[in-house]
PDB file of C-alpha atoms in Angstrom:
ATOM      1  CA  MET K   1      -2.749 -24.697 -17.077  1.00 40.00           C
ATOM      2  CA  PRO K   2      -1.125 -27.958 -18.491  1.00 41.00           C
ATOM      3  CA  SER K   3       2.161 -26.096 -18.994  1.00 39.00           C
ATOM      4  CA  VAL K   4       2.071 -24.989 -15.333  1.00 36.00           C
ATOM      5  CA  TYR K   5       1.579 -28.565 -14.130  1.00 35.00           C
ATOM      6  CA  ALA K   6       4.341 -29.798 -16.429  1.00 36.00           C
ATOM      7  CA  ARG K   7       6.661 -27.185 -15.031  1.00 33.00           C
ATOM      8  CA  ARG K   8       5.807 -28.187 -11.472  1.00 33.00           C
ATOM      9  CA  ILE K   9       6.353 -31.891 -12.177  1.00 34.00           C
ATOM     10  CA  GLY K  10       9.678 -31.160 -13.839  1.00 39.00           C
ATOM     11  CA  VAL K  11      11.093 -29.265 -10.878  1.00 34.00           C
ATOM     12  CA  LEU K  12      10.375 -32.094  -8.451  1.00 34.00           C
ATOM     13  CA  ALA K  13      13.574 -33.734  -9.704  1.00 35.00           C
ATOM     14  CA  SER K  14      15.646 -30.754  -8.682  1.00 37.00           C
ATOM     15  CA  ALA K  15      15.644 -29.231  -5.194  1.00 36.00           C
ATOM     16  CA  SER K  16      17.239 -26.028  -6.405  1.00 36.00           C
ATOM     17  CA  ALA K  17      14.695 -25.621  -9.193  1.00 35.00           C
ATOM     18  CA  LEU K  18      11.876 -26.270  -6.738  1.00 33.00           C
ATOM     19  CA  ALA K  19      13.236 -23.595  -4.427  1.00 35.00           C
ATOM     20  CA  ALA K  20      13.349 -21.159  -7.309  1.00 34.00           C
ATOM     21  CA  LEU K  21       9.756 -21.948  -8.228  1.00 32.00           C
ATOM     22  CA  THR K  22       8.620 -21.545  -4.637  1.00 31.00           C
ATOM     23  CA  THR K  23      10.180 -18.095  -4.534  1.00 31.00           C
ATOM     24  CA  LEU K  24       8.467 -17.151  -7.784  1.00 31.00           C
ATOM     25  CA  VAL K  25       5.054 -18.317  -6.606  1.00 34.00           C
ATOM     26  CA  SER K  26       5.193 -16.746  -3.144  1.00 35.00           C
ATOM     27  CA  ALA K  27       6.319 -13.301  -4.273  1.00 40.00           C
ATOM     28  CA  PRO K  28       6.554 -12.613  -8.007  1.00 40.00           C
ATOM     29  CA  ALA K  29      10.034 -11.147  -8.350  1.00 40.00           C
ATOM     30  CA  ALA K  30       9.317  -9.698 -11.768  1.00 39.00           C
ATOM     31  CA  GLN K  31       6.431  -7.670 -10.458  1.00 49.00           C
ATOM     32  CA  ALA K  32       6.864  -3.972  -9.877  1.00 69.00           C
ATOM     33  CA  SER K  33       5.861  -2.490  -6.552  1.00 86.00           C
ATOM     34  CA  PRO K  34       5.664   0.780  -4.631  1.00 95.00           C
ATOM     35  CA  PRO K  35       8.943   2.648  -4.029  1.00 95.00           C
ATOM     36  CA  ALA K  36      11.136   0.744  -1.585  1.00 96.00           C
ATOM     37  CA  PRO K  37      10.529   1.985   1.963  1.00 97.00           C
ATOM     38  CA  ILE K  38      13.117   3.072   4.485  1.00 98.00           C
ATOM     39  CA  SER K  39      14.951   0.319   6.357  1.00 98.00           C
ATOM     40  CA  ALA K  40      13.631  -1.228   9.541  1.00 98.00           C
ATOM     41  CA  ALA K  41      16.540   0.360  11.416  1.00 98.00           C
ATOM     42  CA  ALA K  42      15.684   3.801  10.060  1.00 98.00           C
ATOM     43  CA  ALA K  43      12.021   3.297  10.922  1.00 98.00           C
ATOM     44  CA  ARG K  44      12.903   2.227  14.479  1.00 98.00           C
ATOM     45  CA  SER K  45      15.171   5.257  14.863  1.00 98.00           C
ATOM     46  CA  TYR K  46      12.380   7.585  13.792  1.00 98.00           C
ATOM     47  CA  LEU K  47       9.832   5.930  16.085  1.00 98.00           C
ATOM     48  CA  ALA K  48      12.197   6.484  19.007  1.00 97.00           C
ATOM     49  CA  THR K  49      11.783  10.238  18.452  1.00 97.00           C
ATOM     50  CA  VAL K  50       7.979  10.159  18.271  1.00 97.00           C
ATOM     51  CA  THR K  51       5.947  11.392  21.202  1.00 97.00           C
ATOM     52  CA  PRO K  52       2.500   9.796  20.880  1.00 97.00           C
ATOM     53  CA  ALA K  53      -0.423  12.174  20.516  1.00 97.00           C
ATOM     54  CA  ALA K  54      -4.145  11.569  20.740  1.00 96.00           C
ATOM     55  CA  GLU K  55      -5.937  11.373  17.416  1.00 94.00           C
ATOM     56  CA  GLY K  56      -7.853  14.418  16.341  1.00 95.00           C
ATOM     57  CA  SER K  57     -11.512  14.578  15.391  1.00 96.00           C
ATOM     58  CA  LEU K  58     -13.028  13.541  12.057  1.00 97.00           C
ATOM     59  CA  SER K  59     -15.187  16.649  12.211  1.00 97.00           C
ATOM     60  CA  GLY K  60     -15.284  18.285   8.797  1.00 97.00           C
ATOM     61  CA  TYR K  61     -13.637  15.330   7.058  1.00 98.00           C
ATOM     62  CA  SER K  62     -14.541  14.423   3.492  1.00 98.00           C
ATOM     63  CA  ARG K  63     -12.648  12.377   0.908  1.00 97.00           C
ATOM     64  CA  ASP K  64     -13.380  15.241  -1.468  1.00 97.00           C
ATOM     65  CA  LEU K  65     -10.915  17.319   0.545  1.00 98.00           C
ATOM     66  CA  PHE K  66      -8.192  14.945  -0.738  1.00 98.00           C
ATOM     67  CA  PRO K  67      -8.740  15.244  -4.510  1.00 98.00           C
ATOM     68  CA  HIS K  68      -7.806  12.022  -6.307  1.00 95.00           C
ATOM     69  CA  TRP K  69      -7.109  10.500  -8.711  1.00 96.00           C
ATOM     70  CA  SER K  70      -4.968  13.189 -10.408  1.00 97.00           C
ATOM     71  CA  THR K  71      -3.844  13.089 -14.014  1.00 96.00           C
ATOM     72  CA  VAL K  72      -0.266  11.826 -14.274  1.00 96.00           C
ATOM     73  CA  SER K  73       0.235  12.006 -18.032  1.00 93.00           C
ATOM     74  CA  GLY K  74      -2.046  12.020 -21.056  1.00 93.00           C
ATOM     75  CA  THR K  75      -5.233  10.156 -20.160  1.00 93.00           C
ATOM     76  CA  CYS K  76      -3.598   8.239 -17.299  1.00 96.00           C
ATOM     77  CA  ASN K  77      -4.473   9.118 -13.707  1.00 97.00           C
ATOM     78  CA  THR K  78      -2.868   7.986 -10.469  1.00 98.00           C
ATOM     79  CA  ARG K  79      -5.003   4.855 -10.085  1.00 97.00           C
ATOM     80  CA  GLU K  80      -4.218   3.663 -13.597  1.00 97.00           C
ATOM     81  CA  THR K  81      -0.534   4.465 -13.121  1.00 97.00           C
ATOM     82  CA  VAL K  82      -0.381   2.299  -9.971  1.00 98.00           C
ATOM     83  CA  LEU K  83      -2.303  -0.527 -11.661  1.00 97.00           C
ATOM     84  CA  LYS K  84       0.299  -0.524 -14.428  1.00 97.00           C
ATOM     85  CA  ARG K  85       3.208  -0.260 -11.989  1.00 97.00           C
ATOM     86  CA  ASP K  86       2.076  -2.970  -9.579  1.00 97.00           C
ATOM     87  CA  GLY K  87       0.803  -5.469 -12.162  1.00 97.00           C
ATOM     88  CA  VAL K  88       2.343  -8.010 -14.508  1.00 96.00           C
ATOM     89  CA  ASN K  89       1.826  -7.847 -18.279  1.00 96.00           C
ATOM     90  CA  VAL K  90      -0.712  -5.054 -17.882  1.00 97.00           C
ATOM     91  CA  VAL K  91      -2.315  -3.911 -21.136  1.00 97.00           C
ATOM     92  CA  GLN K  92      -4.103  -0.559 -21.203  1.00 97.00           C
ATOM     93  CA  ASP K  93      -6.580   0.739 -23.755  1.00 96.00           C
ATOM     94  CA  SER K  94      -6.519   4.174 -25.399  1.00 95.00           C
ATOM     95  CA  ALA K  95      -8.193   5.659 -22.310  1.00 95.00           C
ATOM     96  CA  CYS K  96      -5.442   4.145 -20.082  1.00 96.00           C
ATOM     97  CA  ALA K  97      -7.845   1.637 -18.472  1.00 96.00           C
ATOM     98  CA  ALA K  98      -6.242  -1.734 -17.673  1.00 97.00           C
ATOM     99  CA  VAL K  99      -7.937  -4.326 -19.887  1.00 97.00           C
ATOM    100  CA  SER K 100      -5.727  -7.295 -19.010  1.00 97.00           C
ATOM    101  CA  GLY K 101      -2.894  -8.307 -16.727  1.00 97.00           C
ATOM    102  CA  SER K 102      -2.471  -9.842 -13.295  1.00 97.00           C
ATOM    103  CA  TRP K 103      -2.025  -8.365  -9.848  1.00 97.00           C
ATOM    104  CA  TYR K 104      -0.556  -9.979  -6.742  1.00 97.00           C
ATOM    105  CA  SER K 105      -1.991  -8.505  -3.557  1.00 97.00           C
ATOM    106  CA  GLU K 106       0.776  -8.269  -0.961  1.00 97.00           C
ATOM    107  CA  TYR K 107      -1.719  -7.952   1.896  1.00 98.00           C
ATOM    108  CA  ASP K 108      -3.372 -11.346   1.462  1.00 97.00           C
ATOM    109  CA  GLY K 109      -1.362 -13.242  -1.157  1.00 97.00           C
ATOM    110  CA  ALA K 110      -4.195 -13.364  -3.712  1.00 97.00           C
ATOM    111  CA  THR K 111      -3.652 -12.949  -7.451  1.00 97.00           C
ATOM    112  CA  TRP K 112      -6.276 -11.281  -9.639  1.00 97.00           C
ATOM    113  CA  THR K 113      -6.665 -10.932 -13.395  1.00 97.00           C
ATOM    114  CA  ALA K 114      -9.370  -8.243 -13.456  1.00 97.00           C
ATOM    115  CA  ALA K 115      -8.580  -4.652 -12.526  1.00 97.00           C
ATOM    116  CA  SER K 116     -12.071  -4.376 -11.045  1.00 97.00           C
ATOM    117  CA  ASP K 117     -10.948  -6.725  -8.245  1.00 97.00           C
ATOM    118  CA  ILE K 118      -8.159  -4.319  -7.281  1.00 98.00           C
ATOM    119  CA  ASP K 119      -8.260  -1.226  -5.091  1.00 98.00           C
ATOM    120  CA  ILE K 120      -5.441   1.277  -4.796  1.00 98.00           C
ATOM    121  CA  ASP K 121      -4.870   1.513  -1.065  1.00 98.00           C
ATOM    122  CA  HIS K 122      -3.636   4.670   0.583  1.00 98.00           C
ATOM    123  CA  MET K 123      -1.065   3.187   2.948  1.00 98.00           C
ATOM    124  CA  VAL K 124      -1.910   5.918   5.462  1.00 98.00           C
ATOM    125  CA  PRO K 125      -5.676   6.278   4.903  1.00 98.00           C
ATOM    126  CA  LEU K 126      -7.087   9.688   4.130  1.00 98.00           C
ATOM    127  CA  ALA K 127      -9.260   9.776   7.263  1.00 98.00           C
ATOM    128  CA  GLU K 128      -6.293   8.669   9.378  1.00 98.00           C
ATOM    129  CA  ALA K 129      -4.238  11.473   7.866  1.00 98.00           C
ATOM    130  CA  TRP K 130      -7.031  13.955   8.658  1.00 98.00           C
ATOM    131  CA  ARG K 131      -7.045  12.903  12.313  1.00 98.00           C
ATOM    132  CA  SER K 132      -3.234  13.013  12.410  1.00 98.00           C
ATOM    133  CA  GLY K 133      -2.689  16.530  11.125  1.00 98.00           C
ATOM    134  CA  ALA K 134      -3.965  16.827   7.547  1.00 98.00           C
ATOM    135  CA  ALA K 135      -7.086  18.664   8.732  1.00 98.00           C
ATOM    136  CA  SER K 136      -4.946  21.805   8.890  1.00 98.00           C
ATOM    137  CA  TRP K 137      -3.402  21.346   5.441  1.00 98.00           C
ATOM    138  CA  THR K 138      -4.392  23.165   2.279  1.00 98.00           C
ATOM    139  CA  THR K 139      -6.446  21.228  -0.240  1.00 98.00           C
ATOM    140  CA  SER K 140      -3.448  21.357  -2.573  1.00 98.00           C
ATOM    141  CA  LYS K 141      -1.238  19.601  -0.021  1.00 98.00           C
ATOM    142  CA  ARG K 142      -3.926  17.001   0.668  1.00 98.00           C
ATOM    143  CA  GLN K 143      -4.123  16.349  -3.079  1.00 98.00           C
ATOM    144  CA  GLN K 144      -0.359  15.786  -3.213  1.00 98.00           C
ATOM    145  CA  PHE K 145      -0.634  13.355  -0.298  1.00 98.00           C
ATOM    146  CA  ALA K 146      -3.531  11.419  -1.857  1.00 98.00           C
ATOM    147  CA  ASN K 147      -1.643  10.987  -5.130  1.00 98.00           C
ATOM    148  CA  ASP K 148       1.881  10.490  -3.784  1.00 98.00           C
ATOM    149  CA  LEU K 149       3.788   8.190  -6.152  1.00 97.00           C
ATOM    150  CA  THR K 150       7.206   9.097  -4.751  1.00 97.00           C
ATOM    151  CA  ARG K 151       6.736   7.608  -1.291  1.00 98.00           C
ATOM    152  CA  PRO K 152       5.290   4.087  -0.685  1.00 98.00           C
ATOM    153  CA  GLN K 153       1.825   5.565  -0.066  1.00 98.00           C
ATOM    154  CA  LEU K 154      -0.102   3.811  -2.854  1.00 98.00           C
ATOM    155  CA  ILE K 155      -0.341   0.059  -3.514  1.00 98.00           C
ATOM    156  CA  ALA K 156      -2.623  -2.196  -5.556  1.00 98.00           C
ATOM    157  CA  VAL K 157      -4.363  -4.771  -3.327  1.00 98.00           C
ATOM    158  CA  THR K 158      -7.477  -6.961  -3.167  1.00 98.00           C
ATOM    159  CA  ASP K 159     -10.486  -4.653  -3.047  1.00 98.00           C
ATOM    160  CA  ASN K 160     -12.341  -6.244  -0.127  1.00 97.00           C
ATOM    161  CA  VAL K 161      -9.132  -6.419   1.930  1.00 98.00           C
ATOM    162  CA  ASN K 162      -8.630  -2.697   1.397  1.00 98.00           C
ATOM    163  CA  GLN K 163     -12.230  -2.102   2.398  1.00 97.00           C
ATOM    164  CA  ALA K 164     -11.738  -4.185   5.558  1.00 98.00           C
ATOM    165  CA  LYS K 165      -8.705  -2.056   6.442  1.00 98.00           C
ATOM    166  CA  GLY K 166     -10.765   1.099   6.018  1.00 98.00           C
ATOM    167  CA  ASP K 167      -9.161   3.973   7.913  1.00 97.00           C
ATOM    168  CA  LEU K 168      -7.533   1.794  10.589  1.00 98.00           C
ATOM    169  CA  ASP K 169      -3.959   2.318  11.727  1.00 98.00           C
ATOM    170  CA  PRO K 170      -1.519  -0.565  12.507  1.00 98.00           C
ATOM    171  CA  GLY K 171      -2.702  -0.649  16.103  1.00 98.00           C
ATOM    172  CA  LYS K 172      -6.029  -1.938  14.783  1.00 98.00           C
ATOM    173  CA  TRP K 173      -5.174  -3.564  11.439  1.00 98.00           C
ATOM    174  CA  LEU K 174      -2.210  -5.301   9.824  1.00 98.00           C
ATOM    175  CA  PRO K 175      -2.039  -7.403   6.636  1.00 98.00           C
ATOM    176  CA  SER K 176      -3.091 -11.023   7.123  1.00 97.00           C
ATOM    177  CA  ARG K 177       0.006 -12.045   5.166  1.00 98.00           C
ATOM    178  CA  THR K 178       2.515 -11.863   8.013  1.00 97.00           C
ATOM    179  CA  ALA K 179       5.509 -11.971   5.646  1.00 97.00           C
ATOM    180  CA  TYR K 180       4.556  -8.475   4.472  1.00 98.00           C
ATOM    181  CA  ARG K 181       4.067  -6.859   7.868  1.00 98.00           C
ATOM    182  CA  CYS K 182       7.655  -5.664   8.214  1.00 98.00           C
ATOM    183  CA  THR K 183       7.485  -3.950   4.824  1.00 98.00           C
ATOM    184  CA  TYR K 184       4.059  -2.546   5.689  1.00 98.00           C
ATOM    185  CA  ALA K 185       5.354  -1.031   8.939  1.00 98.00           C
ATOM    186  CA  ARG K 186       8.372   0.491   7.167  1.00 98.00           C
ATOM    187  CA  MET K 187       6.091   1.997   4.513  1.00 98.00           C
ATOM    188  CA  TRP K 188       3.696   3.415   7.100  1.00 98.00           C
ATOM    189  CA  VAL K 189       6.469   5.010   9.157  1.00 98.00           C
ATOM    190  CA  GLN K 190       8.099   6.563   6.093  1.00 98.00           C
ATOM    191  CA  VAL K 191       4.844   8.121   4.897  1.00 98.00           C
ATOM    192  CA  LYS K 192       3.994   9.519   8.323  1.00 98.00           C
ATOM    193  CA  GLN K 193       7.530  10.817   8.794  1.00 98.00           C
ATOM    194  CA  TYR K 194       7.707  12.533   5.419  1.00 98.00           C
ATOM    195  CA  TRP K 195       4.295  14.167   5.742  1.00 98.00           C
ATOM    196  CA  GLY K 196       4.776  15.127   9.395  1.00 98.00           C
ATOM    197  CA  LEU K 197       1.719  13.246  10.637  1.00 98.00           C
ATOM    198  CA  LYS K 198       1.206  12.376  14.304  1.00 98.00           C
ATOM    199  CA  MET K 199       0.953   8.891  15.804  1.00 98.00           C
ATOM    200  CA  ASP K 200      -1.145   7.713  18.713  1.00 98.00           C
ATOM    201  CA  SER K 201       0.226   5.380  21.384  1.00 98.00           C
ATOM    202  CA  GLY K 202      -1.444   2.182  20.100  1.00 98.00           C
ATOM    203  CA  GLU K 203      -0.183   2.868  16.596  1.00 98.00           C
ATOM    204  CA  LYS K 204       3.387   3.509  17.745  1.00 98.00           C
ATOM    205  CA  THR K 205       3.415   0.401  19.941  1.00 98.00           C
ATOM    206  CA  ALA K 206       2.132  -1.824  17.125  1.00 98.00           C
ATOM    207  CA  LEU K 207       4.697  -0.459  14.695  1.00 98.00           C
ATOM    208  CA  SER K 208       7.504  -0.913  17.209  1.00 98.00           C
ATOM    209  CA  ASN K 209       6.456  -4.507  17.858  1.00 98.00           C
ATOM    210  CA  VAL K 210       6.508  -5.325  14.159  1.00 98.00           C
ATOM    211  CA  LEU K 211       9.768  -3.514  13.448  1.00 98.00           C
ATOM    212  CA  ASN K 212      11.536  -5.112  16.399  1.00 97.00           C
ATOM    213  CA  GLY K 213      11.006  -8.454  14.676  1.00 96.00           C
ATOM    214  CA  CYS K 214      12.330  -7.330  11.294  1.00 96.00           C
TER     215      CYS K 214
END
């Protein structure tokens, strides 16, 4: 901690250095993150083509119908892969479990140093996907969706924030960190577009409102 304070005191003499430090603290540039989402313009263009549809039923839904976490390589599964990707200085043991590192949660701006404080959020929740069209998918396709590392569908965030989000869509929940809402909306739209999932009217309106301000 003394070195951090010394660094902060030193930059007070330089406005440019202070600006650089502020950028580093607010959003760690060196930190990896989910794949970059489509642009706000592309997301708005897609939304313009969407005809809202009522959500389907949760009848028959089970998280077990979306098998996760899948093995990615060796002993590493999807959760451990995202923890490594989204963290800083992450060290994994022989079983691929993260034993040290730090994670910045984009949803709430909190930083954690224990993997147990981190959840891997499905950007489009599994239950939301079920109601939006995944109920008719094969289990194999649902597994691909639940472990999708190619689209911005998985992100490491504060566990209780992820739990508060639950299966809510953007019409009912958005990150408390407003600076991330534009990115969040772009991510959500890209995932729904790629997987061909429906949107209800409240969801579409909320996304449009966010994207119009991007």
